[in-house]
CSV table of C-alpha atoms and ligand atoms in Angstrom, one decimal:
chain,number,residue,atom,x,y,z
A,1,UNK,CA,-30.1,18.5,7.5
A,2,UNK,CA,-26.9,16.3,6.9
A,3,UNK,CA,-26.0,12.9,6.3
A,4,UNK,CA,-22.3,11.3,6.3
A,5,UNK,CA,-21.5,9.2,3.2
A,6,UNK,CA,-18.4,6.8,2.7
A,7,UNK,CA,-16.7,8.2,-0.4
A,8,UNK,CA,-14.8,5.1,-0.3
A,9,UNK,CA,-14.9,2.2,-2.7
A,10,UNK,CA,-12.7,-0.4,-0.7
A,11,UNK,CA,-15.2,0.4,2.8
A,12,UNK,CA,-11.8,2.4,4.5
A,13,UNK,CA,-14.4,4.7,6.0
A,14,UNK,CA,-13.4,8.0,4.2
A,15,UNK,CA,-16.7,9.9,5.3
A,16,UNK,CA,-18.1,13.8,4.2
A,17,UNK,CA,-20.9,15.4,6.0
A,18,UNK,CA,-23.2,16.5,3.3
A,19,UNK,CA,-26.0,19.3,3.7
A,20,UNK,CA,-28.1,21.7,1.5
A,21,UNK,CA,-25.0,24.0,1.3
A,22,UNK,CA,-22.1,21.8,0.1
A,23,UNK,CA,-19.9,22.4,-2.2
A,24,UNK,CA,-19.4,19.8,-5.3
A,25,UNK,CA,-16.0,19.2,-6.7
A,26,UNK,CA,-16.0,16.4,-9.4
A,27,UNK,CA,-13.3,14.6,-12.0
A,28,UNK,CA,-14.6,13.8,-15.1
A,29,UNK,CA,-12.5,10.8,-17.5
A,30,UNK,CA,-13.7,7.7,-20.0
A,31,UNK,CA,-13.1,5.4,-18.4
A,32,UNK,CA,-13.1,6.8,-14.6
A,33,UNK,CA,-14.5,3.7,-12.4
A,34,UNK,CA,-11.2,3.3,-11.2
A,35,UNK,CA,-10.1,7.0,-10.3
A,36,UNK,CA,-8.1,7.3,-7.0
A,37,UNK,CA,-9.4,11.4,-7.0
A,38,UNK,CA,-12.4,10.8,-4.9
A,39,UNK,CA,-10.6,9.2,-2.3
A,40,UNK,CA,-8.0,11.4,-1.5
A,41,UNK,CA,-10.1,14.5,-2.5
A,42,UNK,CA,-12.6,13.7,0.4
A,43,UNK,CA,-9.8,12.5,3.2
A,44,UNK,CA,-8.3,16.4,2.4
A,45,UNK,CA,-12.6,18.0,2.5
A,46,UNK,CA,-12.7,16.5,5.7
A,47,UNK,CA,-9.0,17.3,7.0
A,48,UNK,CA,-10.0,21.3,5.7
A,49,UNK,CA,-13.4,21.1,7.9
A,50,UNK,CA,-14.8,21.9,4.7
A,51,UNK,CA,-18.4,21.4,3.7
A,52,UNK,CA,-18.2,19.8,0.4
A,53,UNK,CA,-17.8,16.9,-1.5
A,54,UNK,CA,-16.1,15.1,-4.3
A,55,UNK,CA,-17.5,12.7,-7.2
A,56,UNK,CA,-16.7,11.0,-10.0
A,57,UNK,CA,-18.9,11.4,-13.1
A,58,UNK,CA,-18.6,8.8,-16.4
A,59,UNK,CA,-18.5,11.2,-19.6
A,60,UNK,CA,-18.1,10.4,-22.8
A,61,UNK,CA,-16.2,12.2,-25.9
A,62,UNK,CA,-19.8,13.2,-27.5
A,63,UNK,CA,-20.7,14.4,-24.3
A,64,UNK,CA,-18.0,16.8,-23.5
A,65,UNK,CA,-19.4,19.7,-24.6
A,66,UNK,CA,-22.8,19.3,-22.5
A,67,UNK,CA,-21.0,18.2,-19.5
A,68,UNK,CA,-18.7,21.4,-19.3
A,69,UNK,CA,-22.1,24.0,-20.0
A,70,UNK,CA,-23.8,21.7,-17.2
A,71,UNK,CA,-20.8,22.6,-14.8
A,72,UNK,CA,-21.7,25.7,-14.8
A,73,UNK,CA,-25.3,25.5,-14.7
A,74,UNK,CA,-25.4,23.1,-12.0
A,75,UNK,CA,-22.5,25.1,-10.5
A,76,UNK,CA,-19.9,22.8,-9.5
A,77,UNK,CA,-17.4,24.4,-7.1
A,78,UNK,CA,-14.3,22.8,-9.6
A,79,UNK,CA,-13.5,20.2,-11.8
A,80,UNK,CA,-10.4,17.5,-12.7
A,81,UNK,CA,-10.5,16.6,-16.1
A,82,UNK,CA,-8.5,12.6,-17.1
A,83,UNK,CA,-8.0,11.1,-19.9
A,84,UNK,CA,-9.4,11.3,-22.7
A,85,UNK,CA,-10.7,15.0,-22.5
A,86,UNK,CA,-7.4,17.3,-21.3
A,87,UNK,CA,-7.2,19.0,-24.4
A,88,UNK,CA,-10.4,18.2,-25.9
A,89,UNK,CA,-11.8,19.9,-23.2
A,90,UNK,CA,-9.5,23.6,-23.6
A,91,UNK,CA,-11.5,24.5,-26.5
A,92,UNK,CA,-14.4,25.0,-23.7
A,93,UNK,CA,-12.7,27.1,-21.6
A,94,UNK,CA,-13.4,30.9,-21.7
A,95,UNK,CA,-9.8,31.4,-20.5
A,96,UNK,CA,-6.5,29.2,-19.9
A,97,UNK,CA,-3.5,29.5,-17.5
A,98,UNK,CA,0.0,30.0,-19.6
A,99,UNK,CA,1.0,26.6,-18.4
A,100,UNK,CA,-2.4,25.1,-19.6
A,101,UNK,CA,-2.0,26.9,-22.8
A,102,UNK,CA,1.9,25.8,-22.9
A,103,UNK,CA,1.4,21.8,-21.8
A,104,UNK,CA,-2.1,21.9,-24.1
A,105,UNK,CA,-3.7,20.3,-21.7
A,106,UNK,CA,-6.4,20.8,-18.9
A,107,UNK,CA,-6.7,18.7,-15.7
A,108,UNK,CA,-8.2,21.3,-13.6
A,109,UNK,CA,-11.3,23.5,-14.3
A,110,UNK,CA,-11.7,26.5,-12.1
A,111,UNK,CA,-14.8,28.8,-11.9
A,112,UNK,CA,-13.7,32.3,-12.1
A,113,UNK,CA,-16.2,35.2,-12.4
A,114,UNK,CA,-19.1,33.3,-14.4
A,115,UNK,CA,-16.7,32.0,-16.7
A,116,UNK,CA,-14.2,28.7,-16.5
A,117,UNK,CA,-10.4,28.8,-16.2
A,118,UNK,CA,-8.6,26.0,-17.5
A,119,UNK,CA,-4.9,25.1,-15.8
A,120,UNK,CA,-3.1,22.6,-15.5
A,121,UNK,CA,-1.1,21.2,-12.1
A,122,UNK,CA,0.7,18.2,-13.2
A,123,UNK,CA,3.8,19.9,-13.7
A,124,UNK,CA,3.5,21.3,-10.2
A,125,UNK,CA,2.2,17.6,-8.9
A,126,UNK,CA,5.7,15.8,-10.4
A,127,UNK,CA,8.0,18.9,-9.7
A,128,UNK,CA,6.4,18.5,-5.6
A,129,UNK,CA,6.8,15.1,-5.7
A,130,UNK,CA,10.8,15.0,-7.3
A,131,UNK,CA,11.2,17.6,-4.2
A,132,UNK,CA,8.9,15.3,-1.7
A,133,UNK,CA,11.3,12.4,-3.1
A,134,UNK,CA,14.4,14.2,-2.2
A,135,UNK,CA,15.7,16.4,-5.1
A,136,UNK,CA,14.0,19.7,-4.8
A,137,UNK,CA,16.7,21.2,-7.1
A,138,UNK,CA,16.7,19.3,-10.5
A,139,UNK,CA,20.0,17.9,-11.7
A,140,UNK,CA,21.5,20.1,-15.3
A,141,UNK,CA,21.1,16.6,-17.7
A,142,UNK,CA,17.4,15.6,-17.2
A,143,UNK,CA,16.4,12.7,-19.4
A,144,UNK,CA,12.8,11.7,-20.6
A,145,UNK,CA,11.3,8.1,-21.8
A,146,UNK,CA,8.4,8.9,-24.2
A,147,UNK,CA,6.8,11.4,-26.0
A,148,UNK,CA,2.9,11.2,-25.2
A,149,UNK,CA,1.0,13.0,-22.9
A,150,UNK,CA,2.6,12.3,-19.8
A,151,UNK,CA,5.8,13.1,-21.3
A,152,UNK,CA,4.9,16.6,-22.1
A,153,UNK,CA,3.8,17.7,-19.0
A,154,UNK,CA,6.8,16.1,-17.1
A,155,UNK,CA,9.5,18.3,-20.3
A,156,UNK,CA,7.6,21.5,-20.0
A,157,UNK,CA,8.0,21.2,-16.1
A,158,UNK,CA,11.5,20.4,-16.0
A,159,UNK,CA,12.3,22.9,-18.8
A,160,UNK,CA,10.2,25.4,-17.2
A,161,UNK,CA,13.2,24.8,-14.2
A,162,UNK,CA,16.2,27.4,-14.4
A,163,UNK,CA,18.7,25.0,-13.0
A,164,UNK,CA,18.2,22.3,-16.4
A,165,UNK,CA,20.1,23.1,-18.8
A,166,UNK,CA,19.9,20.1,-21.6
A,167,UNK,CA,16.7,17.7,-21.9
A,168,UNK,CA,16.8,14.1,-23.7
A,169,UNK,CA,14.0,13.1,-25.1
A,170,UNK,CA,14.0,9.0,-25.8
A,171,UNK,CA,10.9,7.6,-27.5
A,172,UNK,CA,10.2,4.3,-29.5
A,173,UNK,CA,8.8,5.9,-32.1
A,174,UNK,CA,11.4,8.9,-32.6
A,175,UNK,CA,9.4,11.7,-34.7
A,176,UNK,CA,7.0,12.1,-31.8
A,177,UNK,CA,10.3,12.8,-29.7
A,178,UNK,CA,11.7,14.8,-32.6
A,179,UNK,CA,7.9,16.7,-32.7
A,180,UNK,CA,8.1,17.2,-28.5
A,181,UNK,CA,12.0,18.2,-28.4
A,182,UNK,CA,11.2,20.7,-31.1
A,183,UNK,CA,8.6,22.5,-29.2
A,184,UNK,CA,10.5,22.2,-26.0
A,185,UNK,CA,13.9,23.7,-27.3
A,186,UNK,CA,11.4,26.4,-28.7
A,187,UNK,CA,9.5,27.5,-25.5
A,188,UNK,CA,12.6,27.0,-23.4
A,189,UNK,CA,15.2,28.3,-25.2
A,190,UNK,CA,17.0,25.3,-23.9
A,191,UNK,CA,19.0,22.2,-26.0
A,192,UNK,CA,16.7,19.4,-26.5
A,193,UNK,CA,17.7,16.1,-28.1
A,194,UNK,CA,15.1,13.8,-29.7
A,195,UNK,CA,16.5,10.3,-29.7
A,196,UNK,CA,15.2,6.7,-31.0
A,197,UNK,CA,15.1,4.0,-28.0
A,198,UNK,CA,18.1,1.8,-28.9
A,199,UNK,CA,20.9,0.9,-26.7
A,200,UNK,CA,23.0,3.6,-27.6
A,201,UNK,CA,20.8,6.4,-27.0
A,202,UNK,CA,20.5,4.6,-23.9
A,203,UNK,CA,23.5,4.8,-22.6
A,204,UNK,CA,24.2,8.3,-23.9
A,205,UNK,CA,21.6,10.6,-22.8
A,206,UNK,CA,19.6,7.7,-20.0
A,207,UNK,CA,23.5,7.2,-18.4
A,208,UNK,CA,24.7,11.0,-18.7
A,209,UNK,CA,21.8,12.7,-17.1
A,210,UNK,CA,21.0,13.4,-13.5
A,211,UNK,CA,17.7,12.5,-13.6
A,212,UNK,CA,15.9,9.9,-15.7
A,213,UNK,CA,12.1,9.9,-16.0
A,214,UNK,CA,9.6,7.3,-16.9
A,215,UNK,CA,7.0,8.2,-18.7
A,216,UNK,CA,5.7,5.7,-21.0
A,217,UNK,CA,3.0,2.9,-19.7
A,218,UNK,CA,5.9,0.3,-19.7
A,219,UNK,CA,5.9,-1.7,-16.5
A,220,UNK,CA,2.0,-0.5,-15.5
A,221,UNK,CA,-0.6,-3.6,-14.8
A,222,UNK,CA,-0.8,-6.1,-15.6
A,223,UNK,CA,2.4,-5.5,-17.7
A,224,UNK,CA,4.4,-5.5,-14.8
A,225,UNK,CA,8.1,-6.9,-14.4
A,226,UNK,CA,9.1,-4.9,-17.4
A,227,UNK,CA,11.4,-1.6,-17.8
A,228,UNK,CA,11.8,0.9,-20.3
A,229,UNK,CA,15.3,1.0,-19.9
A,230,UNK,CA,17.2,-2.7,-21.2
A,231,UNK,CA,19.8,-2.4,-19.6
A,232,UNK,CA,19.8,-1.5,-16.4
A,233,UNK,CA,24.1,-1.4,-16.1
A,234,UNK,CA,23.4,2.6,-17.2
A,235,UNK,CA,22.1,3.4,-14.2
A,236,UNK,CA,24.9,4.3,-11.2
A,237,UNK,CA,25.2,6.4,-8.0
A,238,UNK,CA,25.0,10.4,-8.4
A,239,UNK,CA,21.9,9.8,-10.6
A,240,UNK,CA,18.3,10.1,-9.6
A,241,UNK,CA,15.4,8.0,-11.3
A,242,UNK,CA,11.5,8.8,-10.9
A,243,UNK,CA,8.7,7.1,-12.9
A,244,UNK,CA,5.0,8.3,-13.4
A,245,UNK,CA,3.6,4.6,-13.4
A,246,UNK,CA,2.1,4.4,-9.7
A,247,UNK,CA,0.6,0.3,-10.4
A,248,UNK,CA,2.6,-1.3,-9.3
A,249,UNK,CA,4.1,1.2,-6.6
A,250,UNK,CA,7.6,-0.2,-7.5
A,251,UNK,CA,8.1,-1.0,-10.9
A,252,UNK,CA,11.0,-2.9,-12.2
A,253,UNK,CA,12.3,0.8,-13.9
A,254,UNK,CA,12.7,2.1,-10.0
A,255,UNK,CA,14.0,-1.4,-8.3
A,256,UNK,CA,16.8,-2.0,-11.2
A,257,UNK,CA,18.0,1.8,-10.8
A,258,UNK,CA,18.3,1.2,-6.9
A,259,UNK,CA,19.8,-2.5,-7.6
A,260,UNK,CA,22.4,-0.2,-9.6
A,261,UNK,CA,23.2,2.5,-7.3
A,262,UNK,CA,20.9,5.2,-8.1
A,263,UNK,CA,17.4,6.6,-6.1
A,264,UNK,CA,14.6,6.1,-6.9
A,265,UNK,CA,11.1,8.3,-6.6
A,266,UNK,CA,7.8,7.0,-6.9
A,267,UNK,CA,5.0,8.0,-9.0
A,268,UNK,CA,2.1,7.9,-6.6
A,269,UNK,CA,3.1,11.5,-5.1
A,270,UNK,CA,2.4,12.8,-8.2
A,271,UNK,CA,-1.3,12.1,-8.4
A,272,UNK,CA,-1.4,13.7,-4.7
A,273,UNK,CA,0.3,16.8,-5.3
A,274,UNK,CA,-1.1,17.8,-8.3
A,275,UNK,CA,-4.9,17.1,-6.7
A,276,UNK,CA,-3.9,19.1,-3.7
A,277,UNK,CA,-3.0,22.0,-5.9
A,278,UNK,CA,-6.0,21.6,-7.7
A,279,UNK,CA,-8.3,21.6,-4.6
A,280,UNK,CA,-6.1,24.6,-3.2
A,281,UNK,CA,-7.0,26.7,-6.7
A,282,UNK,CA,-10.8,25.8,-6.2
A,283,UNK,CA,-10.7,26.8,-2.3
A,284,UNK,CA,-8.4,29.1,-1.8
A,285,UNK,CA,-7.1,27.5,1.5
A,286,UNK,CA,-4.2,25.0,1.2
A,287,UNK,CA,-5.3,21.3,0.6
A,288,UNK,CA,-2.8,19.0,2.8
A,289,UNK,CA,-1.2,16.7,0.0
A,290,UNK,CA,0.7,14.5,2.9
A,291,UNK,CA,-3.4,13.6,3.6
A,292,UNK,CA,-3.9,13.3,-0.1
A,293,UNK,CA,-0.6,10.8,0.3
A,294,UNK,CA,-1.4,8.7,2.7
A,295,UNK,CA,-5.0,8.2,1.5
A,296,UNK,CA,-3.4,7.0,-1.5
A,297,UNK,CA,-1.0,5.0,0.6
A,298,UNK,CA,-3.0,3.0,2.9
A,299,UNK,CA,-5.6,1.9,-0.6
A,300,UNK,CA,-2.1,0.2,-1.9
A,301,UNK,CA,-1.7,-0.9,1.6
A,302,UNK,CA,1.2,0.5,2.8
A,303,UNK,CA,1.5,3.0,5.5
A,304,UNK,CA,3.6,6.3,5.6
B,1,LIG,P1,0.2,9.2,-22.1
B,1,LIG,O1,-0.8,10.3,-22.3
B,1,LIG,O2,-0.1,8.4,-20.8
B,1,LIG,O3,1.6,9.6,-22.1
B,1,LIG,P2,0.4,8.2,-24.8
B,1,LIG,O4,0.2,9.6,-25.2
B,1,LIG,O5,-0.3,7.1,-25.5
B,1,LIG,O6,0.0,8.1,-23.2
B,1,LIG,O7,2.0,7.9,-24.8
B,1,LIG,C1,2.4,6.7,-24.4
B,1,LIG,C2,4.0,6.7,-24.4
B,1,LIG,O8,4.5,5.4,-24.0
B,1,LIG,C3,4.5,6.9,-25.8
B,1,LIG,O9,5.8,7.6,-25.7
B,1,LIG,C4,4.7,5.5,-26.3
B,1,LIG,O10,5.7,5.3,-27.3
B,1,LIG,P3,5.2,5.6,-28.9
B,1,LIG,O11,5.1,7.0,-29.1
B,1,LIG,O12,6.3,4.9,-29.7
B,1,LIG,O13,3.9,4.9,-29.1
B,1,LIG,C5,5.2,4.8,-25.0
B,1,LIG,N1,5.0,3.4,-25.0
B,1,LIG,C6,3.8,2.7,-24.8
B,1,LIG,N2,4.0,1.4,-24.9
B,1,LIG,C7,5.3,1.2,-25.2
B,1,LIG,C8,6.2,0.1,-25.3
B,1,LIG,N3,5.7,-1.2,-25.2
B,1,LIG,N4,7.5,0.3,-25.6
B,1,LIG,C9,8.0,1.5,-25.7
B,1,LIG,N5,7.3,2.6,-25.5
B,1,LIG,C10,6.0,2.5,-25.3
């Protein structure tokens, strides 16, 4: 017995067969109404042939721990973990990947004989989508606006990278950058330089690197028409900018380094490369991430 469902929420007609024998993949957040997952998960299910689907399921902090034994007792063929559970939710792992472990942060559960595997693939999702955006070999100078979450993912990955060879790290409040830098330098081995957000540091580490990187919620809805960056004169040709805020699509960070002569990579590919890696790690075929892409493109209305 099967049925088709629309995984949709915007009626674009993104449809799973379901029987007795499907797989479940699900990402779990607080909030997670709004995930994009589902969508692009179940446009790459049905690209695969697979029979399986993917869901989004509300839990809360207090209900963490339940929700994790539950995956495996109901279980669930693999799991995305968002905000706010990536590293509340590694303490529940019986075993991490090195990158996981490295990042301290889960967004992808695997089950792995009986037991759950926590990695993480938003390194590999922003490294893919730098390459995907033209610069599949990162520039020596890579600087980095912010120090949260975001921000370490996006320094492990480009530290993690042979060809980097100095990391900036430029956040409002500067100890957190001094806190990140520090670990950084020590995993890496590489020369990491904390520095406050003022217009110096600005133009010092922002206007001498190769790439610049976005990774604080500046410029995101509704906050749009703002940058990070005050003066956009630091940007110039030779120099490559990318920003992990994907609404808007463009944010005024990407449009004033193209208005200056640099590129510019958007941070939607991101979210589609590091869900296609997840659902390769869960199925061991490989998930199509251009799907994933333009899934995500044609909700924000704009074709490939
Ligand atoms: P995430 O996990 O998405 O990275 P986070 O851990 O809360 O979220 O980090 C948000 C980052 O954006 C931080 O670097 C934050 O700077 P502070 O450490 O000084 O708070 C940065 N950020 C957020 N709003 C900002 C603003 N209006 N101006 C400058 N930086 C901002």
């Amino acid at each position: 017995m099967t049925d088709v469902i629309d995984s949709s929420s915007d009626g674009n007609g993104v449809s799973v067969q379901i029987s007795g024998k499907s797989s479940v993949f699900a990402v779990i957040g607080d909030p997670i109404e709004h995930t994009l997952s589902p969508l692009m998960h179940n446009r790459a299910i049905k690209a695969m042939g697979l029979d399986a689907v993917y869901v989004s399921l509300h839990v809360r902090p207090d209900d963490l721990e339940r929700a994790i034994k539950g995956m495996k007792a109901l279980g669930i063929g693999g799991m995305n973990v968002t905000v706010p559970h990536k590293t509340a939710v590694m303490a529940l792992m019986d075993d991490l990947s090195d990158e996981a472990r490295a990042v301290g942060a889960v967004n992808t559960i695997i089950p792995k004989d009986g037991g759950l595997y926590g990695d993480n693939t938003d390194g590999y999702g922003f490294l893919k989508c730098l390459a995907e955006g033209g610069l599949p070999v990162l520039p020596e100078r890579v600087c980095i606006i912010g120090a949260g979450g975001a921000a370490r993912g996006v320094a492990f990955a480009c530290a993690g990278r042979e060809e980097v060879k100095e990391l900036a790290i430029i956040n409002r409040t500067v100890g957190k950058a001094e806190a990140l830098a520090d670990e950084i330098a020590c995993f890496s081995g590489k020369v990491v330089e904390p520095a406050p957000a003022d217009k110096q540091s600005f133009k010092r580490h922002a206007g001498g690197a190769g790439l610049v990187v976005n990774t604080t919620s500046v410029g995101m809805f509704p906050n749009e028409g703002v940058s990070p960056l005050p003066d956009p004169s630091i940007f110039h040709e030779g120099q490559y900018t990318a920003d992990i805020v994907y609404v808007p699509l463009r944010t005024k960070f990407l449009d004033d380094a193209e208005a200056n002569g640099a590129k510019s990579i958007e941070g939607l590919a991101m979210l589609a490369w590091q869900g296609a890696r997840s659902l390769s790690l869960w199925t061991g075929m490989e998930a199509p991430g251009e799907v994933m892409m333009a899934a995500l493109l044609e909700h924000f209305g704009r074709g490939m």
